[in-house]
Short mmCIF file of C-alpha atoms in Angstrom, two decimals:
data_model
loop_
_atom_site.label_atom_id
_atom_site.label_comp_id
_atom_site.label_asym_id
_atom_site.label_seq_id
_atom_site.Cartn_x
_atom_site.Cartn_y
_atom_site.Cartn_z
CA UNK A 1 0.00 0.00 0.00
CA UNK A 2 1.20 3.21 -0.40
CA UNK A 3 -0.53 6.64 0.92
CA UNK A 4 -1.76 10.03 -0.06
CA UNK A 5 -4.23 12.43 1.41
CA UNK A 6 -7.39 13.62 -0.08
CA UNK A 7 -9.80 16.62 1.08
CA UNK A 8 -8.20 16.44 4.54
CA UNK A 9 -7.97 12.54 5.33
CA UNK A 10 -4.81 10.49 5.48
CA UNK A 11 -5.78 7.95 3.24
CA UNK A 12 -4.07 5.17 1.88
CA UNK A 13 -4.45 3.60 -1.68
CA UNK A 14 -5.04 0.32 -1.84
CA UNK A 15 -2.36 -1.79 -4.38
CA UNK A 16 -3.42 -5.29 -3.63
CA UNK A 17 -6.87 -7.10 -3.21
CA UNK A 18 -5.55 -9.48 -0.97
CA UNK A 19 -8.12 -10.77 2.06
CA UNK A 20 -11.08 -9.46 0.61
CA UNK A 21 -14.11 -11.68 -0.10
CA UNK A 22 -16.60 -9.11 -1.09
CA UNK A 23 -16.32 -5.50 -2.36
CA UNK A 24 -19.30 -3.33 -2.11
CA UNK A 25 -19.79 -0.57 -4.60
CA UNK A 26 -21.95 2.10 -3.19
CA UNK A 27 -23.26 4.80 -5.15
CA UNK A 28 -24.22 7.22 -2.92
CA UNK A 29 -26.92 9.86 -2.59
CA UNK A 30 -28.52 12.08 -0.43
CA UNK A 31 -31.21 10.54 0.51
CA UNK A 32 -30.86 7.25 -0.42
CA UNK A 33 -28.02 5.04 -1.83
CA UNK A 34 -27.68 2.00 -4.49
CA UNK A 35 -25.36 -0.92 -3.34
CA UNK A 36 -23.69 -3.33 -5.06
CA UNK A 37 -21.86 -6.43 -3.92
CA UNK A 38 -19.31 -8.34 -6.31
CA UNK A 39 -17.86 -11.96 -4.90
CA UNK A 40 -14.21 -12.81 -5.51
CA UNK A 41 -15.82 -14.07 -9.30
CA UNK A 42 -17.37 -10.90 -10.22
CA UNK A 43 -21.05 -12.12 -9.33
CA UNK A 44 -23.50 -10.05 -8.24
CA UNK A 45 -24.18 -11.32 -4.34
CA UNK A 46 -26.39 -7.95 -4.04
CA UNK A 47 -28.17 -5.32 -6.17
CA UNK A 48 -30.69 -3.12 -4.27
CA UNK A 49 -31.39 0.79 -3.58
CA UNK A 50 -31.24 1.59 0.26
CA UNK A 51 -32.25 4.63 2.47
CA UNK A 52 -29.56 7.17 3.85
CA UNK A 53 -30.74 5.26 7.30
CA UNK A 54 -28.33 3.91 9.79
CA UNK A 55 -30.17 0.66 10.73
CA UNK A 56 -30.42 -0.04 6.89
CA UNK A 57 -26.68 0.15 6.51
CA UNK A 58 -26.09 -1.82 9.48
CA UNK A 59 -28.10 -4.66 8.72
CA UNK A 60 -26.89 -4.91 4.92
CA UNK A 61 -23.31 -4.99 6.11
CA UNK A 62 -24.00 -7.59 8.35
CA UNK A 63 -25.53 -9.78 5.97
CA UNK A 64 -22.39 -9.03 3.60
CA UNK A 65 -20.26 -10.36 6.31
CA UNK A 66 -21.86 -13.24 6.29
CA UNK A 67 -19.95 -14.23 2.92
CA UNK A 68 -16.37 -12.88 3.91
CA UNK A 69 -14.32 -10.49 4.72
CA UNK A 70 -16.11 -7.05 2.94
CA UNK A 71 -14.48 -3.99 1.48
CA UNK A 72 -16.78 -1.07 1.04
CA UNK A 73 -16.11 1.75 -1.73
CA UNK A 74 -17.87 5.17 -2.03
CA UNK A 75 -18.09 7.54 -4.92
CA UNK A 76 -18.10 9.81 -2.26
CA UNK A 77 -16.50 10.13 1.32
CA UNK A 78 -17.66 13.25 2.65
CA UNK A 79 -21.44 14.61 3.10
CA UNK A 80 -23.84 12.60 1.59
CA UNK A 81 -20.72 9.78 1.89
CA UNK A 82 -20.14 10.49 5.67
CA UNK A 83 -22.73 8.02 7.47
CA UNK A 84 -21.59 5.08 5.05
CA UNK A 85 -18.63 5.58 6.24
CA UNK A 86 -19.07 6.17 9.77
CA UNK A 87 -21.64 2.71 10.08
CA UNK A 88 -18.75 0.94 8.26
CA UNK A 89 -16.18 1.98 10.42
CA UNK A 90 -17.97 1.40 13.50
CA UNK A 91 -18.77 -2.76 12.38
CA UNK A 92 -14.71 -2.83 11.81
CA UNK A 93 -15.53 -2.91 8.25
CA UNK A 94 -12.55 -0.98 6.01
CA UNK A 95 -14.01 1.49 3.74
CA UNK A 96 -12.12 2.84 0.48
CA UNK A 97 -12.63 5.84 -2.24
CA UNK A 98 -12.69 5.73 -5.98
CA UNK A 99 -12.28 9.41 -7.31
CA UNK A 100 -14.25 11.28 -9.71
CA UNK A 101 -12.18 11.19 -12.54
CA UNK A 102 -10.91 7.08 -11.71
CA UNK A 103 -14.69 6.64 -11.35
CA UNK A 104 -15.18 8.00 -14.93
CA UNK A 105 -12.88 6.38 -16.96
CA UNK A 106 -13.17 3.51 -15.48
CA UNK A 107 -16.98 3.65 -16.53
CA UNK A 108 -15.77 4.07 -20.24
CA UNK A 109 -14.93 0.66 -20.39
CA UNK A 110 -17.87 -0.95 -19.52
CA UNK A 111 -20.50 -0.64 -22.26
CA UNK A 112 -23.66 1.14 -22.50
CA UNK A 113 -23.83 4.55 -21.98
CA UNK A 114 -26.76 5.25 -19.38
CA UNK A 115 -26.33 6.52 -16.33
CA UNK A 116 -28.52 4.74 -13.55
CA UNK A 117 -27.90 4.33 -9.87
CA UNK A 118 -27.53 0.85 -10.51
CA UNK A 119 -24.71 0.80 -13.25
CA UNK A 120 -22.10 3.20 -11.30
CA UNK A 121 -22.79 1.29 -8.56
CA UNK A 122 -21.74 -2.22 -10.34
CA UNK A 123 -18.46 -0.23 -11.99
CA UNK A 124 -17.69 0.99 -8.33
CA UNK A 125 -17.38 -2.21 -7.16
CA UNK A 126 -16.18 -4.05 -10.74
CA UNK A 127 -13.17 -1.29 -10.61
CA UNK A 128 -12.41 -1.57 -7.11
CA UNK A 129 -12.21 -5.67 -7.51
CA UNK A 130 -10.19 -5.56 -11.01
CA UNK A 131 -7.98 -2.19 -10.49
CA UNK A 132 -7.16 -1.62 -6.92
CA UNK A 133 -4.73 0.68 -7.12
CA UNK A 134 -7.23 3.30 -7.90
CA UNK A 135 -8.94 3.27 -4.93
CA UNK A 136 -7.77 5.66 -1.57
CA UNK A 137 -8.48 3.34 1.55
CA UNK A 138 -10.10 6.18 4.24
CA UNK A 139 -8.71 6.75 8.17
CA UNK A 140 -12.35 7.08 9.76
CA UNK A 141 -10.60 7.72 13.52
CA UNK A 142 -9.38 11.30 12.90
CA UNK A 143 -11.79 12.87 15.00
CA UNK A 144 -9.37 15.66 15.58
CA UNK A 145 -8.89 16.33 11.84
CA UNK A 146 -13.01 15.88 11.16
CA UNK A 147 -13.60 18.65 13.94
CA UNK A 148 -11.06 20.74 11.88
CA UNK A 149 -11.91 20.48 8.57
CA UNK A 150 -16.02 21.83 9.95
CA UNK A 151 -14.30 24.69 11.46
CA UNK A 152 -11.94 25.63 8.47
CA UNK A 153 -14.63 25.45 5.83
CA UNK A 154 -16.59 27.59 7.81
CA UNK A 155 -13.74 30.07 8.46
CA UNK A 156 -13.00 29.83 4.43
CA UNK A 157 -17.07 30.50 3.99
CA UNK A 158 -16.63 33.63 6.31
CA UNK A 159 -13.49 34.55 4.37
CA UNK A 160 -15.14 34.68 1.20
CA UNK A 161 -18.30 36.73 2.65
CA UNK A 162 -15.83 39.22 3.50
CA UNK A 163 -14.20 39.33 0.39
CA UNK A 164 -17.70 40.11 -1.08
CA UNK A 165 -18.92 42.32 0.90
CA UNK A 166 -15.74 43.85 1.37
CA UNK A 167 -15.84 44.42 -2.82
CA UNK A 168 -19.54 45.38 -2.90
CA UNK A 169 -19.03 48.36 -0.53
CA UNK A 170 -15.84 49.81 -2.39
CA UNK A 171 -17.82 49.21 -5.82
CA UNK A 172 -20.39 51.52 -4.36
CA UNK A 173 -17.73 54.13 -3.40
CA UNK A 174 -16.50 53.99 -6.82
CA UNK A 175 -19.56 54.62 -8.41
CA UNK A 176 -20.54 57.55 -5.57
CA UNK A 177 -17.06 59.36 -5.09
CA UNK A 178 -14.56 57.86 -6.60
CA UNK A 179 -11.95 60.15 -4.22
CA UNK A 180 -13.35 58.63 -1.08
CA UNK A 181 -13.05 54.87 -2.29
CA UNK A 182 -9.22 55.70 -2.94
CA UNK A 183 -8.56 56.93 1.20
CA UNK A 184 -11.33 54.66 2.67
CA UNK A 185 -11.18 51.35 0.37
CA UNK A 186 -7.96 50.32 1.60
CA UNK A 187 -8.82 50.62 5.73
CA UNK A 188 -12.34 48.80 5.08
CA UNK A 189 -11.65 45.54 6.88
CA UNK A 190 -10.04 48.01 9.94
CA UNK A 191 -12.01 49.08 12.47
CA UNK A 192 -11.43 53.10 11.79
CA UNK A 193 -12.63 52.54 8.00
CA UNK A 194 -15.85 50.07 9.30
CA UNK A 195 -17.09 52.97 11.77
CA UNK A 196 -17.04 55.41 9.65
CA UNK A 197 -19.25 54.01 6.71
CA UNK A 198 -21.34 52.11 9.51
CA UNK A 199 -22.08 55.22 11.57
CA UNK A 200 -21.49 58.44 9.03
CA UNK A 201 -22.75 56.50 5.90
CA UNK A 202 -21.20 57.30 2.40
CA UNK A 203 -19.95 60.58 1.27
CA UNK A 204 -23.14 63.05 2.16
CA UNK A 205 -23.31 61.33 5.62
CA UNK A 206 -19.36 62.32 6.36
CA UNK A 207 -20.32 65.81 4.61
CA UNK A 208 -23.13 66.51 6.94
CA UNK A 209 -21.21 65.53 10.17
CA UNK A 210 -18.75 68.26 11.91
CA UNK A 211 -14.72 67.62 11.42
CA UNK A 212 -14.87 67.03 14.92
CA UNK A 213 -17.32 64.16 15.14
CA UNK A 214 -15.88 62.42 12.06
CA UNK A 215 -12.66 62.64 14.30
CA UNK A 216 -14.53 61.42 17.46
CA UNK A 217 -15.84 58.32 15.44
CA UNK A 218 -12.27 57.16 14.09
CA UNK A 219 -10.43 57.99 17.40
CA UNK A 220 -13.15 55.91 19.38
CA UNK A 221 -13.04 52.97 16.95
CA UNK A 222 -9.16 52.90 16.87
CA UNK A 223 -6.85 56.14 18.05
CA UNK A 224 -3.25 55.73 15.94
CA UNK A 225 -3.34 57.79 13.12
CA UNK A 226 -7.02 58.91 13.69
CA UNK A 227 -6.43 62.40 13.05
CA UNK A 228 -3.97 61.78 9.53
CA UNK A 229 -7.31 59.37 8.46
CA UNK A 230 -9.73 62.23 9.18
CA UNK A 231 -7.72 65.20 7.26
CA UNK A 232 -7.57 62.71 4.00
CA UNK A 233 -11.73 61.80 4.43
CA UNK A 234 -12.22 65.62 4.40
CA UNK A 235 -9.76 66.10 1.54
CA UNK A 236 -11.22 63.80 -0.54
CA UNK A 237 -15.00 64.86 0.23
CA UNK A 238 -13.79 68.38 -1.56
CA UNK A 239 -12.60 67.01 -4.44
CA UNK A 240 -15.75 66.23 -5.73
CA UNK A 241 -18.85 68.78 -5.59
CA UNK A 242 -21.40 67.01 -8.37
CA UNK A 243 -23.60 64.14 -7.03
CA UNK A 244 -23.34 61.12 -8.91
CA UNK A 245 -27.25 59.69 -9.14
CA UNK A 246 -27.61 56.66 -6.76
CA UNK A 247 -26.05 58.27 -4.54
CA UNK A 248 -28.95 58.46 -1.90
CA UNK A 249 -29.85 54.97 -2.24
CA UNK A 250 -26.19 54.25 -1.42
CA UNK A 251 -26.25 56.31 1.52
CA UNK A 252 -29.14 53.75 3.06
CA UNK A 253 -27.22 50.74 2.11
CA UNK A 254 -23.83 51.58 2.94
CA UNK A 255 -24.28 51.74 6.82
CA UNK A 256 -25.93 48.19 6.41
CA UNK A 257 -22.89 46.28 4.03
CA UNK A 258 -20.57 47.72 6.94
CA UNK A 259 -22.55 46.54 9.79
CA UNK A 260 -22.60 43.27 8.08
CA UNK A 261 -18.91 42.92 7.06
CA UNK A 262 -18.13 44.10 10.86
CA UNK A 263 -20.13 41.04 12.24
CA UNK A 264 -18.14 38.84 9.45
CA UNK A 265 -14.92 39.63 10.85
CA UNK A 266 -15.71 39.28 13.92
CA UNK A 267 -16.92 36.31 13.81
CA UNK A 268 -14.03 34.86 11.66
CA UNK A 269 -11.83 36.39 14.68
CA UNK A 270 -13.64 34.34 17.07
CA UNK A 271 -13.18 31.30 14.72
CA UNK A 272 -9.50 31.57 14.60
CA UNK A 273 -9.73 31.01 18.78
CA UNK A 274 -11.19 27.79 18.24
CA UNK A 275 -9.51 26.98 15.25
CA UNK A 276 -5.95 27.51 17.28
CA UNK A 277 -7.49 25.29 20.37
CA UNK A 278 -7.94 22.62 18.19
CA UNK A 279 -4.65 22.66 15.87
CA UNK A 280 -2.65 23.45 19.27
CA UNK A 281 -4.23 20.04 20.32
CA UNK A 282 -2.20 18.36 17.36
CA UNK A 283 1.51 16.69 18.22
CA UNK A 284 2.58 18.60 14.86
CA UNK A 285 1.55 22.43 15.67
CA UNK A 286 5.06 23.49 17.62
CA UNK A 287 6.35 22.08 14.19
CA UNK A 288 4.41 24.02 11.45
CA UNK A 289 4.15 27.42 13.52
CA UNK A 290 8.07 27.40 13.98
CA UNK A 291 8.13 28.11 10.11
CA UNK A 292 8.28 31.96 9.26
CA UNK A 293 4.59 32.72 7.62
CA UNK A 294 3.01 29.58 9.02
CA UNK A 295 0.37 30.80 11.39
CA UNK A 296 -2.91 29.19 12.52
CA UNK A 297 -5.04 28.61 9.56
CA UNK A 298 -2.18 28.18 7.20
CA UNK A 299 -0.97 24.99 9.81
CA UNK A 300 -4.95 23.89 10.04
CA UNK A 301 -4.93 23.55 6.38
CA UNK A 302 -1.31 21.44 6.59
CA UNK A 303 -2.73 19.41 8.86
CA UNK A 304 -5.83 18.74 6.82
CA UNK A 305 -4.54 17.75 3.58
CA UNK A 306 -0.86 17.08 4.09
CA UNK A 307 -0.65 15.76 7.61
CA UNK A 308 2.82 14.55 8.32
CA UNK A 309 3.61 14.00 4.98
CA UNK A 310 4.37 10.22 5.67
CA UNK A 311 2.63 9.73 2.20
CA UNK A 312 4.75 11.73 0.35
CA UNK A 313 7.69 9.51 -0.35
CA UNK A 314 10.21 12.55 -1.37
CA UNK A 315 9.50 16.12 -1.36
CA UNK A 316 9.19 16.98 -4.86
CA UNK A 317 5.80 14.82 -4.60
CA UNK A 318 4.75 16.95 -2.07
CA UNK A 319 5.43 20.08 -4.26
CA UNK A 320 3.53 18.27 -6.84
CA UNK A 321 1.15 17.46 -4.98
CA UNK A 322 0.48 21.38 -3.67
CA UNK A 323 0.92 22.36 -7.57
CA UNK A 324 4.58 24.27 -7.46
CA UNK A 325 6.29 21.58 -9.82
CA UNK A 326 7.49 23.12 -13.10
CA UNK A 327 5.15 21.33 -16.00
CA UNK A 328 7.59 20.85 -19.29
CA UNK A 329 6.14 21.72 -22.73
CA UNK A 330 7.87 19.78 -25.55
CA UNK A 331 7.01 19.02 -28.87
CA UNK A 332 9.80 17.83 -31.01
CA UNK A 333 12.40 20.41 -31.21
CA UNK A 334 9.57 23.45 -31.22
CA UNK A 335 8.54 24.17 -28.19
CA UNK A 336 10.67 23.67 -25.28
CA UNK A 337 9.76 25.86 -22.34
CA UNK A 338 8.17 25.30 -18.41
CA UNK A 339 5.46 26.70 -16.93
CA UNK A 340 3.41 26.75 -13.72
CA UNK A 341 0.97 24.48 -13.85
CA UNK A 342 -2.33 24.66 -12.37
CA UNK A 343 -2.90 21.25 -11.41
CA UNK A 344 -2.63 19.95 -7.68
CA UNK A 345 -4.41 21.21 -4.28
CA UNK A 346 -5.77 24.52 -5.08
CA UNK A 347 -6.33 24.89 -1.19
CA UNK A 348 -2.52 24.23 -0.01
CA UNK A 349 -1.34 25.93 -3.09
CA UNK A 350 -3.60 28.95 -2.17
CA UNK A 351 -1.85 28.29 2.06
CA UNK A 352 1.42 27.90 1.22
CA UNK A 353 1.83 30.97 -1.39
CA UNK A 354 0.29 33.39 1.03
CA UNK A 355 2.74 31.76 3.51
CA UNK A 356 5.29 32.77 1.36
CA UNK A 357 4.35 35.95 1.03
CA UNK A 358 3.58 36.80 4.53
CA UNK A 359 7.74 34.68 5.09
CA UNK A 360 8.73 37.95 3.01
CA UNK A 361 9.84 39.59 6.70
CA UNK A 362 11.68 36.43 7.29
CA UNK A 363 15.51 37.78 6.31
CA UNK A 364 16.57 34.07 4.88
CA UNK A 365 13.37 33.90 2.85
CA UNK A 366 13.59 37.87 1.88
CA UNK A 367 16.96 37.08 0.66
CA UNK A 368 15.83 34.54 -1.76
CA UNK A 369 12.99 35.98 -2.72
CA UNK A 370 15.38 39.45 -3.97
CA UNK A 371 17.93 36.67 -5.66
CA UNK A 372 15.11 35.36 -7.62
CA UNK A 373 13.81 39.27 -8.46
CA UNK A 374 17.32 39.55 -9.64
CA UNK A 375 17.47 37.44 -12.13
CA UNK A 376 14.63 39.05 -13.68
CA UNK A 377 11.73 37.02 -12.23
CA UNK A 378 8.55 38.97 -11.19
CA UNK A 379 6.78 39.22 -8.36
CA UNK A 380 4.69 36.00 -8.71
CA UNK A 381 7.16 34.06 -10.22
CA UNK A 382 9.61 34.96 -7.13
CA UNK A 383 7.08 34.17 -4.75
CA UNK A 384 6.54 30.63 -6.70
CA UNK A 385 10.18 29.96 -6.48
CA UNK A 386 10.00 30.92 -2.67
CA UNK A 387 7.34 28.51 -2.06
CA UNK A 388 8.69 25.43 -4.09
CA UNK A 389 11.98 25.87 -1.98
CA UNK A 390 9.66 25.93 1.39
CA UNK A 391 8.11 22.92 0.45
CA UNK A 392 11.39 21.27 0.50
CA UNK A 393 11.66 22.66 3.71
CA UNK A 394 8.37 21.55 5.48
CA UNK A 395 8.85 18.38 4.07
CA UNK A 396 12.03 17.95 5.80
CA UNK A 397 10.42 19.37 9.03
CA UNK A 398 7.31 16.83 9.10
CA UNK A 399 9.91 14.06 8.53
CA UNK A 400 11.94 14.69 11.74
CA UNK A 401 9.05 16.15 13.47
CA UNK A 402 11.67 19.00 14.24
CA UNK A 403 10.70 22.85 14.27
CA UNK A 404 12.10 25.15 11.83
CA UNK A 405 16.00 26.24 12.17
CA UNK A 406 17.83 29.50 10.40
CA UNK A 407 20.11 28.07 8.43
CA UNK A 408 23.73 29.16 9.02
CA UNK A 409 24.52 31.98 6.73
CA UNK A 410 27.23 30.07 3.87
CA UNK A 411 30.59 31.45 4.31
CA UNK A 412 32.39 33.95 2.24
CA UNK A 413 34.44 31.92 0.03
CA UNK A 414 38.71 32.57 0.96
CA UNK A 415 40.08 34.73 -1.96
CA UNK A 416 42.44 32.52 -4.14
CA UNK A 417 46.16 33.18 -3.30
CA UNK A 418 47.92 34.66 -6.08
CA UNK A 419 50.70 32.76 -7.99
CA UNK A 420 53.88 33.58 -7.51
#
């Protein structure tokens, strides 16, 4: 067997069919599922639709033990997948995966082309008795990682409700007063730029209010700099007199996008408390936080979908893996180039790039990073390079379970003696 890890589970693929007596296609649904159960000969032993019901599961399990040892594939381990699972693993029965994309071409060599409950369960269980090493066996007693993953998808969901109502309010500015977006659309997620469109409204609301309650709402949301932050809201609010139509309507809805975005961030603050409880928890957090630019939610999403990197076997599959590995273009002696490609996990590609970025105060990684901008690299394609090289690096770190160490600056090579 060897192992990967897919959508946060350390999973294992499964290279050999050996011990099983039964596999057990399941094509699953929401609320019911179709099962399908092969014998060592490819005949059918079962073929019957079933309820998303726990009692159902349990009992046709049971009767599939009857013939042997079982092995139970999904189409789908997480939602409507999740109580399949969770029955299985609680009879002691070992449950595996077959992807999307295994699933499907694996279909395209069965004939027929309809698509029934019935059929994708048969070539679920047909491919997971004939080609094994498609499937991805799943860990079912990573509590710690299940309580994660609920708490990081919610934090991403809140992360991307910011983001749009974040955008939404500085479109509106744009539209309004241009001049004002430019001095308040960068401070919007701080609490100086929130108060003020939340209490003032848009640009008539900061008109109509005094220079000295403008400067009484930014000092009493945050004080540093309160006064600099006033001076450019009333600068701006000159440099346009005309009134942009809309602009009333904008002044209602303004106050309420803020209000909204404020309760956003707060709540995604309040996330990241439990969010660092539970990855604190882990054996590998000292580990990943030691690493300049790792902080909470980029070592929750480690955790999730690269673990301890045990089923990597050498660290350029784990920069595969995250989608920083070169892809080469060649055809015949025309094209010979590489570029990024955009395969592998779009969610640790997404952690460990902003890692990188925020690593950027780091003075080993800065260095780098300005090596790479010297050869003529720009800013992407430095920070690409940076985080290809750290994957090397937290690859090496998982594997000794050992925290993150400055390397020793190289020594200045000795100038060669001159010959006589």
């Amino acid at each position: 067997m060897a192992t990967v890890t897919f959508d946060g589970r350390i999973v294992i693929v499964m290279d050999d069919n050996t011990g099983f007596d039964i596999w057990c296609g399941l094509d699953v649904g929401k609320q019911s599922h179709h099962a399908c159960a092969l014998d060592t000969a490819g005949r059918r032993v079962l073929n019957k639709p079933l309820p998303q019901d726990q009692t159902k599961l349990e009992e046709l399990f049971t009767r599939l033990e009857g013939h042997g040892r079982v092995l139970v594939i999904v189409d789908q381990p997480n939602t409507i997948g999740a109580l399949p699972i969770a029955v299985a693993g609680s009879m002691g029965i070992q449950v595996a995966y077959l992807p999307g994309l295994a699933m499907r071409r694996a279909a395209d060599l069965y004939p027929g082309s309809a698509k029934t409950d019935a059929r994708d369960a048969f070539i679920i269980a047909d491919t997971a008795r004939t080609i094994p090493h498609t499937l991805r066996r799943i860990d079912v007693d990573e509590e710690t990682l299940a309580e994660l993953k609920v708490l990081v998808g919610f934090d991403e969901d809140l992360a991307a409700e910011a983001t749009r109502l974040s955008n939404r309010i500085r479109g509106l500015l744009t539209q309004i007063h241009p001049a004002l977006e430019r001095v308040v659309g960068p401070r919007l997620t701080t609490k100086q730029g929130l108060a003020v469109i939340e209490q003032l409204g848009g640009p008539q609301g900061m008109a109509a209010a005094s220079k000295s309650r403008l400067l009484k709402v930014i000092t009493k949301a945050y004080p540093h700099r309160a006064q600099d932050f006033a001076d450019a809201i009333t600068a701006a609010l000159a440099e346009q007199t005309v009134t942009v139509a809309g602009t009333a309507a904008a002044e209602q809805v303004l106050p309420q996008l803020a209000a909204s975005l404020r309760q956003t961030l707060d709540q995604r603050h309040a996330l990241a408390a439990q969010i660092e409880q539970v990855v604190d928890a882990h054996p590998l957090a000292e580990v990943l936080t030691s690493m300049p630019g790792v902080g909470v939610r980029t070592a929750a999403r480690i955790l999730l979908d690269i673990g301890d990197a045990s089923q990597f076997p050498t660290a350029g599959r784990l920069t595969t893996y995250a989608g920083f590995a070169p892809a080469t273009r060649r055809s015949g002696i025309g094209i010979r180039s590489e570029f990024p490609t955009r395969s592998g996990n779009k969610h640790v590609k997404r952690a460990l790039f902003l890692s990188a970025f925020a690593a950027l105060k780091d003075p080993t990684s800065k260095a780098y990073y300005d090596r790479k901008r010297a050869q003529g690299k720009k800013h992407n394609a430095a920070l690409i390079c940076l985080s290809r090289r750290r994957c090397d690096v937290l690859f090496a770190m998982l594997r000794n379970r050992e925290p993150y160490r400055t390397p020793a600056p190289n020594p200045e090579p000795s100038p060669t003696p001159l010959a006589a």
